[in-house]
Coordinates of C-alpha atoms and ligand atoms in Angstrom, one line a residue:
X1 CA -175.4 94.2 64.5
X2 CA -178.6 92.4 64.0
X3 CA -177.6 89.5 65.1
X4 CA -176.4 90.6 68.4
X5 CA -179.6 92.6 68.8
X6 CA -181.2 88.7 68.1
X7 CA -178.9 87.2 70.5
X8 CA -179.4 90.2 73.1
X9 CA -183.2 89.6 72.5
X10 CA -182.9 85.9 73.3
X11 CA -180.4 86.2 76.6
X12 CA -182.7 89.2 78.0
X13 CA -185.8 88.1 80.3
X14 CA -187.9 90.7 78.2
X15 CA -187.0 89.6 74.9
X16 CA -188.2 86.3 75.7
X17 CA -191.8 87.4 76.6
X18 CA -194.0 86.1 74.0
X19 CA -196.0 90.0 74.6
X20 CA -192.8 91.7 73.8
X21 CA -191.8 90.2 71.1
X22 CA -195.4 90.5 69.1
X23 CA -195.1 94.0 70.4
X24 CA -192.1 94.2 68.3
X25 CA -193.3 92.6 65.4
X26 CA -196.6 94.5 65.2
X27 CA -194.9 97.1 66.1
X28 CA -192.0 97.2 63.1
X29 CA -194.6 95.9 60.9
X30 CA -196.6 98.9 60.9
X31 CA -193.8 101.3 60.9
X32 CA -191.7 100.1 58.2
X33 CA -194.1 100.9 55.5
X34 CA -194.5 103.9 56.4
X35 CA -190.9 104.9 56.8
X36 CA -190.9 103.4 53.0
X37 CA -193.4 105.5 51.8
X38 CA -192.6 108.9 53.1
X39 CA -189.4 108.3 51.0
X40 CA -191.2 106.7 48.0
X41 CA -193.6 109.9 47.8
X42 CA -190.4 112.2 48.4
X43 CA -188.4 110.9 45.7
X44 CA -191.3 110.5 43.4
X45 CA -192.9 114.1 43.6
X46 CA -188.7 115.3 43.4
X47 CA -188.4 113.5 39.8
X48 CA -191.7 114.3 38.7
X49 CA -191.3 118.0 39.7
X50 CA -188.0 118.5 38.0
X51 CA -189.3 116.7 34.8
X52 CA -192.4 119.0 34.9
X53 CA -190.3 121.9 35.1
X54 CA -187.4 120.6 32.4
X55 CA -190.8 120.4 29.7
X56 CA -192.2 123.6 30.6
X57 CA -188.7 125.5 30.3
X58 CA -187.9 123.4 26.9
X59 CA -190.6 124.4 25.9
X60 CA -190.2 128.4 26.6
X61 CA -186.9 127.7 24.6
X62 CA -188.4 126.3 21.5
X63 CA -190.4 129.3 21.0
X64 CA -187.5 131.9 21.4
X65 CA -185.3 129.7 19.4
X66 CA -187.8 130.2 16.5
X67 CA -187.9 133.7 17.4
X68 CA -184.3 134.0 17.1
X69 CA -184.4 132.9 13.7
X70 CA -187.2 134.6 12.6
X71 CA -185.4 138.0 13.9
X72 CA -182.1 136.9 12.6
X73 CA -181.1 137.2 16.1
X74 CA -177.4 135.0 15.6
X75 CA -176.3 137.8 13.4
X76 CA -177.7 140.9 15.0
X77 CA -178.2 140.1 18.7
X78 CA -179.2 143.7 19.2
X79 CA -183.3 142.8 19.3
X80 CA -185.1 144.4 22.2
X81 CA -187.8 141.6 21.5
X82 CA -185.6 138.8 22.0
X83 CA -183.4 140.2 24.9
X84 CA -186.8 141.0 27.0
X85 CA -187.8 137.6 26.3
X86 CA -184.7 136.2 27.5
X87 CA -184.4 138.0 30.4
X88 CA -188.5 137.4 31.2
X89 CA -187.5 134.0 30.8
X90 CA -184.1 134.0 33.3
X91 CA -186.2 135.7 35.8
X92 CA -189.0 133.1 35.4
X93 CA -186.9 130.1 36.5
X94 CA -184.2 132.0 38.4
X95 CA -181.7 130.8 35.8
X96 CA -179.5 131.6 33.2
X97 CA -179.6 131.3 29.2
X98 CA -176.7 131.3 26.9
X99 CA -177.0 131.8 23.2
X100 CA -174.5 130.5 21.3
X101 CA -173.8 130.6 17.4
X102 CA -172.7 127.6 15.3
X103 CA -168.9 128.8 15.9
X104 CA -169.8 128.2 19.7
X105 CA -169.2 132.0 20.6
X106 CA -171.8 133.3 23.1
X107 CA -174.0 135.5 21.5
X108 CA -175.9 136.4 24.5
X109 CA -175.4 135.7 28.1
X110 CA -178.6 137.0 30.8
X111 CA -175.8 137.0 33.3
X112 CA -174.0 139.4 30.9
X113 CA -170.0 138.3 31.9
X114 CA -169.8 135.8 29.2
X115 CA -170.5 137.5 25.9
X116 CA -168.3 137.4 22.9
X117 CA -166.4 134.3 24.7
X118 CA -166.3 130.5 23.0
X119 CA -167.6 128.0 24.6
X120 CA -166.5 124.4 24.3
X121 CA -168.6 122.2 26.1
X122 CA -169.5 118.4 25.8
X123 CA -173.2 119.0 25.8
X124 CA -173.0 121.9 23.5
X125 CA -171.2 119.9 21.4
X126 CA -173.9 117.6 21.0
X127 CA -176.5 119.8 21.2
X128 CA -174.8 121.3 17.9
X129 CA -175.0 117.5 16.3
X130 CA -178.7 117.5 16.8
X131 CA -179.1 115.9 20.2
X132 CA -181.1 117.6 23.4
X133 CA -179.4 117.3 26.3
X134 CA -180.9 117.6 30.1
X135 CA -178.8 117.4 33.4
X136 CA -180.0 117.4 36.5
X137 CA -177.7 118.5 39.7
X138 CA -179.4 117.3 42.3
X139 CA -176.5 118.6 44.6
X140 CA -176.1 122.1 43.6
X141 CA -179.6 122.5 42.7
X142 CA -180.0 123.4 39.1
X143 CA -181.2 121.5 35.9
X144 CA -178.7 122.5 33.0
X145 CA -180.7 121.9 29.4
X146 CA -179.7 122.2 26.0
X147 CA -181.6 123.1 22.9
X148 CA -181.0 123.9 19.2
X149 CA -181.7 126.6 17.4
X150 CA -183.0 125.2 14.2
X151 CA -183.9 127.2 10.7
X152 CA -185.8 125.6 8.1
X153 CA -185.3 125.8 4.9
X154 CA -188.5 127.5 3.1
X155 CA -189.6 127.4 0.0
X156 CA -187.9 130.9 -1.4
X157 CA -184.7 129.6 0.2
X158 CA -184.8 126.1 -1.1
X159 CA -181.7 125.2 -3.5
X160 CA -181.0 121.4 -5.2
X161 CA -178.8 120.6 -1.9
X162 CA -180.9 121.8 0.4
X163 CA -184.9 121.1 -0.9
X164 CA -187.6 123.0 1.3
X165 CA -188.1 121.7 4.9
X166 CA -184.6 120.9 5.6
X167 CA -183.4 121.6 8.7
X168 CA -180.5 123.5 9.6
X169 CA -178.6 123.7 13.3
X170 CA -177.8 127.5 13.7
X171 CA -177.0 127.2 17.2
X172 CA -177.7 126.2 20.9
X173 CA -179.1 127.8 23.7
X174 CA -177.9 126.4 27.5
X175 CA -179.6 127.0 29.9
X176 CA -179.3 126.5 33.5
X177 CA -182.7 126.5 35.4
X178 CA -182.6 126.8 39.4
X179 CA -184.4 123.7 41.4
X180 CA -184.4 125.6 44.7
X181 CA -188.6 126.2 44.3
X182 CA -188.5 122.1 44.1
X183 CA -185.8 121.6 47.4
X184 CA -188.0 124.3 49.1
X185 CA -191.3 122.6 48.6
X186 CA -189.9 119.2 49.2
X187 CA -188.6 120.3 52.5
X188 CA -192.6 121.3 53.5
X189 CA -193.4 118.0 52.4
X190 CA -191.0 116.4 54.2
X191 CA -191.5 118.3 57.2
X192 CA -195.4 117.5 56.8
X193 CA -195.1 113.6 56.0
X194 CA -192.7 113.8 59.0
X195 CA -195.5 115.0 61.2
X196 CA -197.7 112.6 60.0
X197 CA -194.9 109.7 60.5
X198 CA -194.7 111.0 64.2
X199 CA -198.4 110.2 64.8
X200 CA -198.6 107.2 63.2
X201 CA -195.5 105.9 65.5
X202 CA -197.6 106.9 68.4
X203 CA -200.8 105.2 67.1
X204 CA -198.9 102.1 66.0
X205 CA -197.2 101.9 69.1
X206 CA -200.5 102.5 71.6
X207 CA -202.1 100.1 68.9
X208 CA -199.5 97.1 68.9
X209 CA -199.3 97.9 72.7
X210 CA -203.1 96.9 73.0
X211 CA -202.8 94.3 70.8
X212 CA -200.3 92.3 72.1
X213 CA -202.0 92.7 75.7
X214 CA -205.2 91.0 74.1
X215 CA -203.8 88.5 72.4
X216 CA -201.6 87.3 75.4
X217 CA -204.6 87.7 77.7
X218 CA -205.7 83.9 77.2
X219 CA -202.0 82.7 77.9
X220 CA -202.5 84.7 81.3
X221 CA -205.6 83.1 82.0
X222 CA -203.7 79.4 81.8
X223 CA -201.1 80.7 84.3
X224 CA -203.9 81.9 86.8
X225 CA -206.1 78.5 86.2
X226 CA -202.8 76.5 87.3
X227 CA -202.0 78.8 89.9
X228 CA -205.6 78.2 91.5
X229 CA -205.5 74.4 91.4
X230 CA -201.6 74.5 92.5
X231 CA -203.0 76.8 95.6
X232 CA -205.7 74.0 96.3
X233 CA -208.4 76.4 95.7
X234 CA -209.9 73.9 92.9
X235 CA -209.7 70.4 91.8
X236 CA -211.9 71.1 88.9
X237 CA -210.3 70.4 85.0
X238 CA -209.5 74.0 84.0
X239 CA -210.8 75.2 80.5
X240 CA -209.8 78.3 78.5
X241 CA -210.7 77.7 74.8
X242 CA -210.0 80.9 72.9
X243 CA -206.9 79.5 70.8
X244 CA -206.5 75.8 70.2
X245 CA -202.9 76.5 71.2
X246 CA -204.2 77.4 74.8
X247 CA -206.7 74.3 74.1
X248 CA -204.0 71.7 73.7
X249 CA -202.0 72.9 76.7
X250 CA -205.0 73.0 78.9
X251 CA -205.9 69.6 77.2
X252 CA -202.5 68.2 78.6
X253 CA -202.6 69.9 81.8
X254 CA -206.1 68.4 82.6
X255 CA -204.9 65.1 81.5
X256 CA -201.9 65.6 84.1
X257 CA -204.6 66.5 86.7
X258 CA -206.7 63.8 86.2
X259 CA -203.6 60.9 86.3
X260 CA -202.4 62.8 89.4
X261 CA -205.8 62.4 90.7
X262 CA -205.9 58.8 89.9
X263 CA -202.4 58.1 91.8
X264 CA -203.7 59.9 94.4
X265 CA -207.0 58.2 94.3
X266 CA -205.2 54.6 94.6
X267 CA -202.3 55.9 97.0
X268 CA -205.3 56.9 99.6
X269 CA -206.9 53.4 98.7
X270 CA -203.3 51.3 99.4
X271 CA -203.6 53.1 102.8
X272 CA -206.9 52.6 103.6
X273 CA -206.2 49.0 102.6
X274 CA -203.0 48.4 104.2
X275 CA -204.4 49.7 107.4
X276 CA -207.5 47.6 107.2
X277 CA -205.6 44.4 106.5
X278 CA -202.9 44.9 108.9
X279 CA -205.8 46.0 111.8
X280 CA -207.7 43.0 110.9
X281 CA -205.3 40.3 112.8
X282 CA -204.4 42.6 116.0
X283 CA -208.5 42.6 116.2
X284 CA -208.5 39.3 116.3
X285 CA -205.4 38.9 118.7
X286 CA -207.0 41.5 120.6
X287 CA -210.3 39.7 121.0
X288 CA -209.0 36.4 121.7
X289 CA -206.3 37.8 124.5
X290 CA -209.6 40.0 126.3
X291 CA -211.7 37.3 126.1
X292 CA -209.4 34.6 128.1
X293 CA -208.5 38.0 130.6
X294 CA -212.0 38.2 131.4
X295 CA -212.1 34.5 132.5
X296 CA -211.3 33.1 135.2
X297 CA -210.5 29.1 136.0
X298 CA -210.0 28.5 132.2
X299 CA -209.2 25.3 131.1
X300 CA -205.4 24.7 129.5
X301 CA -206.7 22.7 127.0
X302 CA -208.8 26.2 126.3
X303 CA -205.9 28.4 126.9
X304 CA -203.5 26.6 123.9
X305 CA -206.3 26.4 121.6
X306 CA -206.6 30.5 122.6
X307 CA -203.3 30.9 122.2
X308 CA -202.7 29.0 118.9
X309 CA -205.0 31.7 117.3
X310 CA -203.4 33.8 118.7
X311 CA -200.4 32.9 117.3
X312 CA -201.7 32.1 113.7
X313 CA -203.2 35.7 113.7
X314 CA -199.4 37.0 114.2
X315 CA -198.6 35.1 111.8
X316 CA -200.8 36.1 109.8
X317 CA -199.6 39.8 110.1
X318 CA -196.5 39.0 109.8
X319 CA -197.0 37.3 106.6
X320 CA -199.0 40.6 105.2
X321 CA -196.0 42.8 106.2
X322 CA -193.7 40.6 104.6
X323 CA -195.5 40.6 101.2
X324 CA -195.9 44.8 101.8
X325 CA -192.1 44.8 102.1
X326 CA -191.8 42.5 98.7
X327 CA -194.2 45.0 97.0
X328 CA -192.6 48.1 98.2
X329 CA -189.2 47.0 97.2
X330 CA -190.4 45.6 93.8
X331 CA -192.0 49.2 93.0
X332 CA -188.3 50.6 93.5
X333 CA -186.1 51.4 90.6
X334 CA -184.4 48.8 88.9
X335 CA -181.2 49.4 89.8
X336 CA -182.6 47.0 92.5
X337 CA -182.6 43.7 90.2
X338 CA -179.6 41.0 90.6
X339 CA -179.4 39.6 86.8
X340 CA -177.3 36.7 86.6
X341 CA -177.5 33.2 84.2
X342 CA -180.1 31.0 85.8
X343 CA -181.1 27.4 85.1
X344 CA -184.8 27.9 84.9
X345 CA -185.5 24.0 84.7
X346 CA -183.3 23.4 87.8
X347 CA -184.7 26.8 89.7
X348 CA -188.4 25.7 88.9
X349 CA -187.5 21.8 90.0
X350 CA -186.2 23.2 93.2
X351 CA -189.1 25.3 94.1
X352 CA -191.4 22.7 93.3
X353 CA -189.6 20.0 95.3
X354 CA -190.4 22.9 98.3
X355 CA -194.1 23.0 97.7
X356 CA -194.8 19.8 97.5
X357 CA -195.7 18.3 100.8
X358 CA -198.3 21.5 100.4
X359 CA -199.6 19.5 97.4
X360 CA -199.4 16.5 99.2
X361 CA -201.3 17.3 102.3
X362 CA -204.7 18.0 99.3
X363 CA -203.6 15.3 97.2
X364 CA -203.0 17.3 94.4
X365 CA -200.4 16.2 91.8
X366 CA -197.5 18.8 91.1
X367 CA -195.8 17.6 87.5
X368 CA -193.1 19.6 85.7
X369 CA -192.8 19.6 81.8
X370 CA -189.5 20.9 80.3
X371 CA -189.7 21.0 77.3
X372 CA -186.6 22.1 76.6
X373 CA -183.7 23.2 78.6
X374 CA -183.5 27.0 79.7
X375 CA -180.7 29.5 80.8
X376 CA -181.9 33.0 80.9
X377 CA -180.5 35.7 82.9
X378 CA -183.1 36.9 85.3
X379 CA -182.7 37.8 89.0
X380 CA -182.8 34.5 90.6
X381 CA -184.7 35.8 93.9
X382 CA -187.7 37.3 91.8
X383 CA -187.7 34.6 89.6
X384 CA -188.2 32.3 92.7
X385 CA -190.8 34.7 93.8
X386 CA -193.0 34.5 90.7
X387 CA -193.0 30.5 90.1
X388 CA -193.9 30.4 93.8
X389 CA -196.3 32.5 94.2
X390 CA -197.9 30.9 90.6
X391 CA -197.3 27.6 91.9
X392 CA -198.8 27.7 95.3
X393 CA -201.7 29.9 94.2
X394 CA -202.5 26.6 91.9
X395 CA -202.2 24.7 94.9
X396 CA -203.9 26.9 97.1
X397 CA -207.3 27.5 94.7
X398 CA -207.4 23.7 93.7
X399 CA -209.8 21.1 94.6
X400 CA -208.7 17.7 96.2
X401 CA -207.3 15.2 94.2
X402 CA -206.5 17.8 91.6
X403 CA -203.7 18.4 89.0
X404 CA -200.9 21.5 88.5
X405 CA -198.7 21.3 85.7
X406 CA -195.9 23.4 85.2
X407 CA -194.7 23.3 81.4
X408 CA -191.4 25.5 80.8
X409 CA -190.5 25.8 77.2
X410 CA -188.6 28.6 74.9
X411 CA -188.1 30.2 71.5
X412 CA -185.2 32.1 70.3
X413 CA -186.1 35.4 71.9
X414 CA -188.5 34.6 75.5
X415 CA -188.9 31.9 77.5
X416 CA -192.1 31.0 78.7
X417 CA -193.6 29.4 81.9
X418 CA -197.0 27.9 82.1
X419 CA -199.1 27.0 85.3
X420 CA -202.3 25.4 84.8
X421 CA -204.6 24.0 87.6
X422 CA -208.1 22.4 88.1
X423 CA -208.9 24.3 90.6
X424 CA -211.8 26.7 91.5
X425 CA -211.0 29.1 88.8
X426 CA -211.9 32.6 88.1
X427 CA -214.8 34.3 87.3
X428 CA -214.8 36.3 84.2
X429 CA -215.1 39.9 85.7
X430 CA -212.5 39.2 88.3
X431 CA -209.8 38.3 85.8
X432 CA -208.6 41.8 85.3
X433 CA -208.5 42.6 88.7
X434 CA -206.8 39.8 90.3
X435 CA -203.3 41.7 89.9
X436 CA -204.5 44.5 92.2
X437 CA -203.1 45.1 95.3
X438 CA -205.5 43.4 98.2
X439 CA -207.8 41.9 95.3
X440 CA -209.6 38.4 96.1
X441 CA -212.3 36.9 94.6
X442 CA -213.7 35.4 97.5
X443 CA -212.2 37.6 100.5
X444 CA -213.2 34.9 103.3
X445 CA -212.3 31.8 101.3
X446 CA -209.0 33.4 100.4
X447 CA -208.1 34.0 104.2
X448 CA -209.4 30.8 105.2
X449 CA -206.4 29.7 103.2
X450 CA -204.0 32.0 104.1
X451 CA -203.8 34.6 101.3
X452 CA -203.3 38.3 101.9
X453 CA -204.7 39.5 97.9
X454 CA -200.7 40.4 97.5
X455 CA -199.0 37.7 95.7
X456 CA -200.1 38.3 92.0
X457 CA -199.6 41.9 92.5
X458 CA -196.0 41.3 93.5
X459 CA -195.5 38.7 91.0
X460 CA -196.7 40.8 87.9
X461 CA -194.5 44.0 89.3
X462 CA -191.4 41.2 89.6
X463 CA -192.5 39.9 85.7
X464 CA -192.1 43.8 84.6
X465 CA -189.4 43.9 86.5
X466 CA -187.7 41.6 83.8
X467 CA -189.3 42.8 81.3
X468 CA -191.9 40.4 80.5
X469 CA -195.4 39.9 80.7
X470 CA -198.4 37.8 82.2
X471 CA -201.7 36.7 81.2
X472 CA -204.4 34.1 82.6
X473 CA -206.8 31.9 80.8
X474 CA -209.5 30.8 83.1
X475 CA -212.7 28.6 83.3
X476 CA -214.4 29.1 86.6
X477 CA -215.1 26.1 88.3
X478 CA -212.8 23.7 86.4
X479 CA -209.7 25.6 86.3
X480 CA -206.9 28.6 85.8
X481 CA -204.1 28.8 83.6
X482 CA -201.2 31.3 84.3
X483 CA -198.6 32.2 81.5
X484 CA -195.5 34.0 81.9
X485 CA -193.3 35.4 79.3
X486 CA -190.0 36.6 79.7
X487 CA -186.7 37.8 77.2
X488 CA -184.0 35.1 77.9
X489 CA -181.3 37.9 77.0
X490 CA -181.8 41.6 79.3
X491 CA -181.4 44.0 77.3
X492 CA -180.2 47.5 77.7
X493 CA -182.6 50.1 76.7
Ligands
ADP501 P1 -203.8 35.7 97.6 O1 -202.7 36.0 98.5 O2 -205.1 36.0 98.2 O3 -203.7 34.4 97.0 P2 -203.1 36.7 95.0 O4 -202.7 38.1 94.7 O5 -202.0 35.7 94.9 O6 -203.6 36.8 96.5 O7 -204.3 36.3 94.2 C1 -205.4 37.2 94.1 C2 -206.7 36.4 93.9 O8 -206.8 35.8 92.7 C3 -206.9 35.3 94.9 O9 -207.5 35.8 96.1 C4 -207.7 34.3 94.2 O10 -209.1 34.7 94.4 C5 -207.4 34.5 92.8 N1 -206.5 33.5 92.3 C6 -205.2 33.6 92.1 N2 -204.6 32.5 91.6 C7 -205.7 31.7 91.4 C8 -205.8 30.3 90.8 N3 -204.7 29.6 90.4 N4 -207.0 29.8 90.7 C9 -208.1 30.5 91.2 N5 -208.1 31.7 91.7 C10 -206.9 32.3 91.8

């Protein structure tokens, strides 16, 4: 039963708000103790009550059962005394006394139907061996109580066998007292404590009511804080500090704010960029084409160097969008990556065998070190992708006459590829920032020689694309090192 209550609970929308449920909780918490003690108080006052009123009657016997004696009453039962006493004492406690002799005939009966009759009855019995008996019926409503009717032996009575002070069982006396006075107080009690219980529920239940709407209030506040930055009316880090429950979650939720900001902040910033670097070379084609349209009589020789600009600017643009493309399709998931087993020595030879007459046209010496031989299962286009753009950024930043060196080596686990130059190198506060998308060092040296500032941010997104990673040693002035690190095996996370 409880547990389908539970499970009811759970399923039910109500049951699982946090507000109902402390509801609940306060709610049975204040009402269980009091359901207890109403029956704790009843029960007590009904046992002390009945053994109050046992003492008081057993106490009534005792002193007609020395009266009896003292008027001889088992022989003669005709004493007025004794019989007014009796009967005071029948009418006292609504109840009934027997008198019975040590041959368990009833001596005297306040009911009057039973006299002269034997009586054989457990407690009797061993009321007659000395031992008090008291029964309570809770049921019917009575307390039943035996008692002896002792005679001591005195000192004019006292014989060898029976010395002075002996005492002697001459009989019992039952009795049967009523309880109703008890049941009928009881029921005022109840009725009173049941009153009371009635207005504590109604207190309790306005008070846990109350309660639970306080306590819940600062879990409302969260819900209206996100609410007003979901609805755009605030950007602002929200802050409702009353538990450190609501703290933590507001904690997390500003954190999520702020790195939504932040993606936001550098998704405007790739547009703003993109659109600046793809306007810059229509400017240009633009200024060049207006300025020969507004000659006339221009020479050829004017018109192909016009026109060669012209068509280096489109390059130019065309290069940028390319490298957007590369970018855009290296962010995607990597479901998009081609792994197969590559020969990095014979991939890296090829790729350098390509840049070359680059090299060539500076004078700069290209030189490959394997130091040992390398199969690793990478994606063979972004592999290309990364030594080339290394490669011909170490041709591209390098002095005349200068030296790149491409050293491949591996251990057990990675493989590594190093590209060091002697070019131009980079300045210490630019080394963190070179990965960035549209980052150069020198913006109008790095045009001059063709770069768009997208390379190393494809070529780091390819790297973590495999899994690996990239880091740059640098002197400026004298020359840059590149190393790449890779795992030769992919591995399934
Ligand atoms: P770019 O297309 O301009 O070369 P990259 O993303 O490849 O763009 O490089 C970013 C910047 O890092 C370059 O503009 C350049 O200033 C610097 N850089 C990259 N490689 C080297 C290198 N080997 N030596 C010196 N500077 C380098």
């Amino acid at each position: 039963m409880a547990e389908k209550i539970f499970r009811f609970i759970k399923k039910n929308k109500i049951g699982r708000s946090l507000k109902v449920r402390l509801f609940i909780i306060m709610f049975l918490m204040g009402m269980i103790p009091s359901i207890f003690m109403r029956a704790g108080i009843l029960e007590n006052y009904e046992s002390r009550a009945v053994e109050v009123r046992t003492s008081d009657v057993q106490t009534q016997l005792r002193i007609i059962a020395n009266h009896l004696i003292t008027y001889n009453y088992l022989q003669d039962s005709s004493s007025e005394v004794i019989g007014a006493e009796l009967e005071q004492l029948s009418n006292l406690y609504n109840g009934r006394v027997l008198i019975i002799n040590e041959n368990l005939k009833i001596m005297k009966d306040t009911y009057g139907i039973s006299e002269g009759k034997t009586i054989i009855s457990e407690e009797v019995i061993r009321c007659m061996k000395g031992t008090n008996t008291v029964n309570y019926d809770a049921v019917n409503g009575f307390i039943e109580i035996t008692l002896p009717i002792i005679e001591t032996i005195s000192a004019q009575m006292a014989t060898p066998e029976m010395p002075e002070g002996t005492e002697i069982i001459k009989g019992v006396m039952l009795t049967s007292v009523s309880t109703d006075s008890i049941v009928a107080t009881m029921e005022i009690l109840n009725r009173k404590a049941l009153i009371v219980e009635i207005i504590m529920v109604i207190c309790i239940f306005a008070i846990a009511l109350v309660l639970a709407q306080i306590l819940i209030r600062p879990f409302d506040r969260i819900s209206k804080a996100i609410s007003e930055v979901k609805d755009g009316y605030t950007n602002d880090p929200i802050s409702v500090p009353d538990y450190l429950e609501t703290e933590h979650i507001v904690d997390a939720f500003n954190s999520l704010l702020g790195r939504m900001k932040t993606l936001d902040d550098s998704r405007q910033e790739f547009v703003a960029n993109v659109s600046h670097e793809l306007k810059t070379p229509i400017t240009s084609v633009k200024v060049l084409a207006d300025s020969l349209r507004g000659q006339t009589d221009i020479p050829v020789e004017i018109y192909r160097e016009f026109m060669e600009d012209i068509a280096e600017e489109i390059e130019r643009e065309d290069k940028i969008i390319n490298d957007l493309l590369a970018l855009v399709k290296m962010g995607k998931s990597v479901a998009q990556i081609n792994i197969s087993m590559v020969n990095i020595n014979e991939l890296t030879e090829i790729i350098l065998k390509r840049l070359r007459p680059i090299a060539r046209k500076k004078n700069i010496e290209v030189t490959l070190i394997s130091k040992r031989e390398i199969m690793a299962e990478v994606d063979e286009v972004k592999m290309s992708l990364i030594l080339t753009n290394l490669v011909e950024n170490a041709i591209k930043y390098n002095r005349e006459q200068g030296k790149v060196d491409v050293t491949l080596d591996a251990d057990h686990q990675f493989f590594t590829v190093e590209v060091a130059d002697t070019g131009i190198g980079i300045p210490e506060e630019s080394l963190e920032r070179i990965y960035e998308r549209f980052y150069r060092v020198d913006k109008s040296h790095s045009k001059e020689i063709g770069g768009t500032g997208l390379g190393l941010a494809i070529t780091r997104n390819a790297i973590l694309l495999h899994r690996g990673a990239i880091k740059v040693e640098s002197i400026y002035g004298e020359g840059s090192m590149f190393t790449v690190k890779i795992p030769l095996i992919r591995t399934l996370i």
